[in-house]
Amino acid sequence: MKDFTDKVAVITGAGSGIGRALALELAGRGALLALSDIDADTVADTAVRCGKLGATAVSSALDVADRAAVYAHAEVVRGEFGRVNLVINNAGVSMSGDVATMMWEDFEWLMNIDFWGVAHGTKAFLPDVIASGDGHIVNISSAFGLIAVPSRSAYSSAKFAVRGFTEALRQEMRLAGHPVGVTCVHPGGVKTDIAANARGLPEGVDRERVRRNWHRVAMTRPEAAARVILRGVQRNRPRVLIGADARGWEALPRLLGPRYQDLAVPLYRLGRRAAARRGITF
């Protein structure tokens, strides 16, 4: 897919952050947009913004953890546009917590959105993407889908799973000779509200302060992330890294193998101390 003009793009989590930035970038490039988010108001606002850029954009409230709802959404998109070329499974959440102390319901909540949401979106739209003759699927993993760190066991579980699922899908599409590109995206720190909305933060924490602090340390703006992702689609890249931090994290296991974990623990301790001095919670 070298060009996005008149391509039908499906984007989950389009109410804010990277999802909204992708919608606006694609609107400016002539795409037709099927946008969804669990927050009906924010995704409707994204659709209005895309409309002001001259794009056709339809918004839907959608919980990607609900398989039946995702398949119903796919039917609505087919009825509205008649085809689907590009699917970006972007919706995601975060959670902090150690294996020993995190609650099962929180673990399941995260997995249902960050992994099963990606699987639901991929499976529901894959027949349409194949039939389009010029299709691409983008699944958003994380830098923590390349390495694991303490307190992010649930998040890394989901993001490693997205990586494995997506890499296998790419191989299956090539093996079957389908005209479908597949890309797995690994963002580092992006200036979104994912940290402020995370579960597992200390009781009574000031989430607005968390948001401000995260925006201070995150290296990449959503608009820049969107451009990098779409360039990866155009070049049919199997893996897209977003930010110098993601490139650094990706290098650790490549250079050190599993011994990267020996380095990750002291780095994590240093990071926690430095963050605490700046009033940053993570």
Coordinates of C-alpha atoms in Angstrom, one line a residue:
M1 CA 0.0 0.0 0.0
K2 CA 1.9 3.0 -1.3
D3 CA -1.0 5.5 -1.3
F4 CA -3.9 6.1 1.1
T5 CA -6.2 8.0 -1.2
D6 CA -9.7 6.4 -1.2
K7 CA -8.5 3.5 1.0
V8 CA -10.9 2.5 3.8
A9 CA -9.1 2.6 7.1
V10 CA -10.4 1.1 10.3
I11 CA -8.8 2.5 13.5
T12 CA -9.6 1.4 17.1
G13 CA -8.8 3.7 20.0
A14 CA -9.3 6.7 17.8
G15 CA -10.6 9.0 20.4
S16 CA -7.2 10.2 21.6
G17 CA -3.5 9.7 21.4
I18 CA -1.9 7.8 18.6
G19 CA -5.3 6.6 17.3
R20 CA -6.6 10.2 16.8
A21 CA -3.3 11.3 15.3
L22 CA -3.5 8.4 12.8
A23 CA -7.0 9.4 11.9
L24 CA -6.1 13.0 11.3
E25 CA -3.0 12.0 9.3
L26 CA -5.0 9.6 7.1
A27 CA -7.8 12.2 6.7
G28 CA -5.2 14.6 5.2
R29 CA -4.1 11.8 2.8
G30 CA -7.5 11.2 1.4
A31 CA -8.5 8.0 3.3
L32 CA -12.0 7.1 4.2
L33 CA -12.2 6.4 7.9
A34 CA -14.1 4.0 10.2
L35 CA -13.2 5.2 13.7
S36 CA -14.0 3.6 17.0
D37 CA -13.3 4.1 20.7
I38 CA -14.9 3.0 24.0
D39 CA -15.5 6.7 24.6
A40 CA -18.2 7.7 22.1
D41 CA -17.7 11.5 22.7
T42 CA -14.0 11.6 22.0
V43 CA -14.2 9.5 18.9
A44 CA -17.1 11.5 17.6
D45 CA -14.9 14.6 18.1
T46 CA -12.1 12.9 16.1
A47 CA -14.5 12.2 13.3
V48 CA -15.6 15.9 13.2
R49 CA -12.0 17.0 13.0
C50 CA -11.3 14.6 10.2
G51 CA -14.4 15.9 8.4
K52 CA -13.1 19.4 8.6
L53 CA -10.0 18.1 6.6
G54 CA -12.4 17.0 3.9
A55 CA -12.4 13.3 4.9
T56 CA -15.4 10.9 5.2
A57 CA -15.2 9.7 8.8
V58 CA -17.7 7.6 10.7
S59 CA -17.4 7.1 14.4
S60 CA -18.6 4.3 16.6
A61 CA -18.5 3.5 20.3
L62 CA -16.7 0.1 20.7
D63 CA -15.3 -2.0 23.4
V64 CA -12.6 -4.1 21.6
A65 CA -12.7 -6.6 24.5
D66 CA -16.2 -7.6 23.4
R67 CA -15.7 -10.1 20.5
A68 CA -19.4 -10.0 19.4
A69 CA -19.3 -6.2 19.4
V70 CA -16.2 -6.1 17.2
Y71 CA -17.7 -8.5 14.7
A72 CA -20.9 -6.4 14.7
H73 CA -18.8 -3.3 14.1
A74 CA -17.2 -5.0 11.1
E75 CA -20.6 -5.6 9.7
V76 CA -21.5 -1.9 10.1
V77 CA -18.3 -0.9 8.4
R78 CA -19.0 -3.2 5.4
G79 CA -22.4 -1.8 5.1
E80 CA -21.1 1.8 5.2
F81 CA -18.1 1.5 2.9
G82 CA -18.4 -1.9 1.1
R83 CA -14.7 -2.7 1.6
V84 CA -11.8 -2.4 4.1
N85 CA -8.1 -1.8 3.1
L86 CA -6.3 -0.9 6.3
V87 CA -6.9 -2.0 9.8
I88 CA -5.0 -0.4 12.7
N89 CA -5.7 -2.2 16.0
N90 CA -4.5 0.6 18.3
A91 CA -6.8 0.6 21.3
G92 CA -4.9 -0.2 24.5
V93 CA -4.5 0.4 28.2
S94 CA -1.8 0.1 30.8
M95 CA -1.4 -1.3 34.3
S96 CA 1.3 -1.3 36.9
G97 CA 1.6 -4.2 39.3
D98 CA 3.8 -7.1 40.4
V99 CA 2.9 -10.7 39.7
A100 CA 2.6 -11.4 43.4
T101 CA 0.2 -8.6 44.2
M102 CA -1.8 -7.7 41.1
M103 CA -5.5 -8.7 41.1
W104 CA -6.8 -11.3 38.6
E105 CA -9.6 -8.9 37.5
D106 CA -7.0 -6.2 36.6
F107 CA -4.8 -8.7 34.7
E108 CA -7.8 -10.0 32.7
W109 CA -9.0 -6.5 32.0
L110 CA -5.7 -5.6 30.5
M111 CA -5.3 -8.8 28.5
N112 CA -8.9 -8.5 27.2
I113 CA -8.1 -5.1 25.7
D114 CA -4.5 -5.2 24.8
F115 CA -4.3 -8.7 23.4
W116 CA -7.8 -10.0 22.7
G117 CA -8.8 -6.6 21.3
V118 CA -6.1 -6.9 18.7
A119 CA -7.0 -10.5 17.9
H120 CA -10.7 -9.6 17.6
G121 CA -10.0 -6.7 15.3
T122 CA -7.7 -8.8 13.1
K123 CA -10.0 -11.8 12.8
A124 CA -13.1 -9.7 12.2
F125 CA -11.7 -7.7 9.4
L126 CA -9.1 -10.1 7.9
P127 CA -11.4 -11.5 5.2
D128 CA -12.2 -7.9 4.0
V129 CA -8.5 -6.9 4.0
I130 CA -7.6 -10.0 1.9
A131 CA -10.5 -9.4 -0.5
S132 CA -9.5 -5.7 -1.0
G133 CA -6.4 -6.8 -3.0
D134 CA -4.4 -4.1 -1.5
G135 CA -4.6 -4.6 2.3
H136 CA -2.6 -4.0 5.4
I137 CA -3.0 -4.8 9.1
V138 CA -1.2 -2.8 11.8
N139 CA -1.1 -4.1 15.3
I140 CA 0.2 -1.9 18.1
S141 CA 2.5 -3.7 20.6
S142 CA 5.0 -1.7 22.7
A143 CA 8.7 -1.4 23.5
F144 CA 7.6 -3.7 26.4
G145 CA 6.7 -6.3 23.7
L146 CA 10.5 -6.5 23.0
I147 CA 11.8 -6.5 26.6
A148 CA 10.2 -7.1 30.0
V149 CA 10.6 -4.9 33.1
P150 CA 9.5 -5.2 36.7
S151 CA 5.9 -4.1 37.5
R152 CA 4.8 -4.5 33.9
S153 CA 4.3 -8.2 33.8
A154 CA 0.6 -8.0 32.6
Y155 CA 1.4 -5.3 30.1
S156 CA 4.4 -7.2 28.7
S157 CA 2.4 -10.4 28.6
A158 CA -0.2 -8.7 26.3
K159 CA 2.4 -6.9 24.2
F160 CA 4.6 -9.9 23.7
A161 CA 1.5 -11.8 22.7
V162 CA 0.6 -9.1 20.1
R163 CA 4.1 -9.4 18.7
G164 CA 3.9 -13.2 18.3
F165 CA 0.4 -13.1 16.9
T166 CA 1.3 -10.4 14.4
E167 CA 4.6 -11.9 13.2
A168 CA 2.9 -15.3 12.7
L169 CA 0.1 -13.6 10.8
R170 CA 2.5 -11.9 8.5
Q171 CA 4.1 -15.2 7.7
E172 CA 0.7 -16.8 7.1
M173 CA -0.3 -14.1 4.6
R174 CA 3.0 -14.6 2.7
L175 CA 2.6 -18.4 2.7
A176 CA -0.9 -18.2 1.4
G177 CA 0.0 -15.6 -1.2
H178 CA -2.5 -13.1 0.0
P179 CA -2.0 -9.4 -1.0
V180 CA -1.9 -8.3 2.7
G181 CA 1.0 -6.5 4.5
V182 CA 1.3 -6.9 8.2
T183 CA 3.2 -4.6 10.6
C184 CA 3.8 -4.8 14.3
V185 CA 4.5 -1.4 15.9
H186 CA 6.6 -1.0 19.1
P187 CA 6.2 2.5 20.5
G188 CA 8.5 3.8 23.3
G189 CA 7.2 6.7 25.3
V190 CA 4.5 8.7 23.5
K191 CA 2.9 11.8 24.8
T192 CA -0.6 10.3 25.4
D193 CA -2.8 9.8 28.5
I194 CA -2.2 6.1 28.8
A195 CA 0.0 6.5 31.9
A196 CA -2.6 8.7 33.7
N197 CA -5.4 6.3 32.9
A198 CA -3.5 3.2 34.0
R199 CA -4.6 0.8 36.7
G200 CA -2.4 0.0 39.6
L201 CA -1.3 3.5 40.5
P202 CA -1.0 4.3 44.2
E203 CA -4.2 5.0 46.0
G204 CA -5.1 8.7 45.8
V205 CA -2.5 9.6 43.2
D206 CA -3.0 12.8 41.3
R207 CA -3.6 11.5 37.8
E208 CA -3.4 15.0 36.3
R209 CA 0.1 15.2 37.8
V210 CA 0.9 11.8 36.4
R211 CA -0.2 12.9 33.0
R212 CA 1.9 16.1 33.1
N213 CA 5.0 14.2 34.3
W214 CA 4.6 11.5 31.6
H215 CA 4.3 14.2 28.9
R216 CA 7.6 15.7 30.2
V217 CA 9.6 12.4 29.9
A218 CA 7.9 10.7 26.9
M219 CA 10.1 11.3 23.8
T220 CA 7.5 11.2 20.9
R221 CA 4.4 13.2 20.0
P222 CA 1.4 11.2 18.7
E223 CA 1.6 13.1 15.4
A224 CA 5.2 12.0 14.8
A225 CA 4.3 8.4 15.8
A226 CA 1.4 8.4 13.3
R227 CA 3.7 9.5 10.5
V228 CA 6.3 6.8 11.3
I229 CA 3.6 4.1 11.4
L230 CA 2.2 5.1 8.0
R231 CA 5.6 5.2 6.5
G232 CA 6.1 1.6 7.8
V233 CA 2.9 0.6 6.1
Q234 CA 4.0 2.2 2.8
R235 CA 7.3 0.3 3.0
N236 CA 5.6 -2.9 4.2
R237 CA 7.9 -3.2 7.2
P238 CA 7.4 -6.1 9.5
R239 CA 8.4 -4.1 12.5
V240 CA 8.2 -0.4 13.3
L241 CA 10.0 1.2 16.3
I242 CA 8.8 4.6 17.5
G243 CA 11.3 6.8 19.3
A244 CA 15.0 6.5 20.2
D245 CA 13.9 4.9 23.5
A246 CA 12.2 2.0 21.6
R247 CA 15.3 1.6 19.5
G248 CA 17.4 1.4 22.6
W249 CA 15.2 -1.1 24.3
E250 CA 15.1 -3.2 21.1
A251 CA 18.9 -3.3 21.0
L252 CA 19.3 -4.8 24.5
P253 CA 18.0 -8.3 23.9
R254 CA 19.5 -8.3 20.4
L255 CA 23.0 -7.6 21.7
L256 CA 22.8 -9.4 25.1
G257 CA 20.2 -12.1 24.6
P258 CA 18.3 -13.0 27.9
R259 CA 21.2 -11.5 29.9
Y260 CA 19.6 -8.1 29.2
Q261 CA 17.5 -8.8 32.3
D262 CA 20.6 -8.5 34.5
L263 CA 21.0 -4.9 33.2
A264 CA 17.3 -4.1 33.2
V265 CA 16.9 -4.5 37.0
P266 CA 19.6 -1.9 38.1
L267 CA 18.4 0.4 35.3
Y268 CA 14.9 0.1 36.6
R269 CA 16.0 0.9 40.1
L270 CA 17.9 4.0 38.9
G271 CA 14.9 5.1 36.9
R272 CA 12.6 4.8 39.9
R273 CA 14.9 6.9 42.0
A274 CA 15.3 9.5 39.4
A275 CA 11.5 9.6 38.8
A276 CA 10.8 9.9 42.5
R277 CA 13.1 12.9 42.8
R278 CA 11.0 14.6 40.0
G279 CA 7.7 13.6 41.5
I280 CA 7.0 11.1 38.7
T281 CA 5.0 7.9 39.6
F282 CA 5.2 4.8 37.5

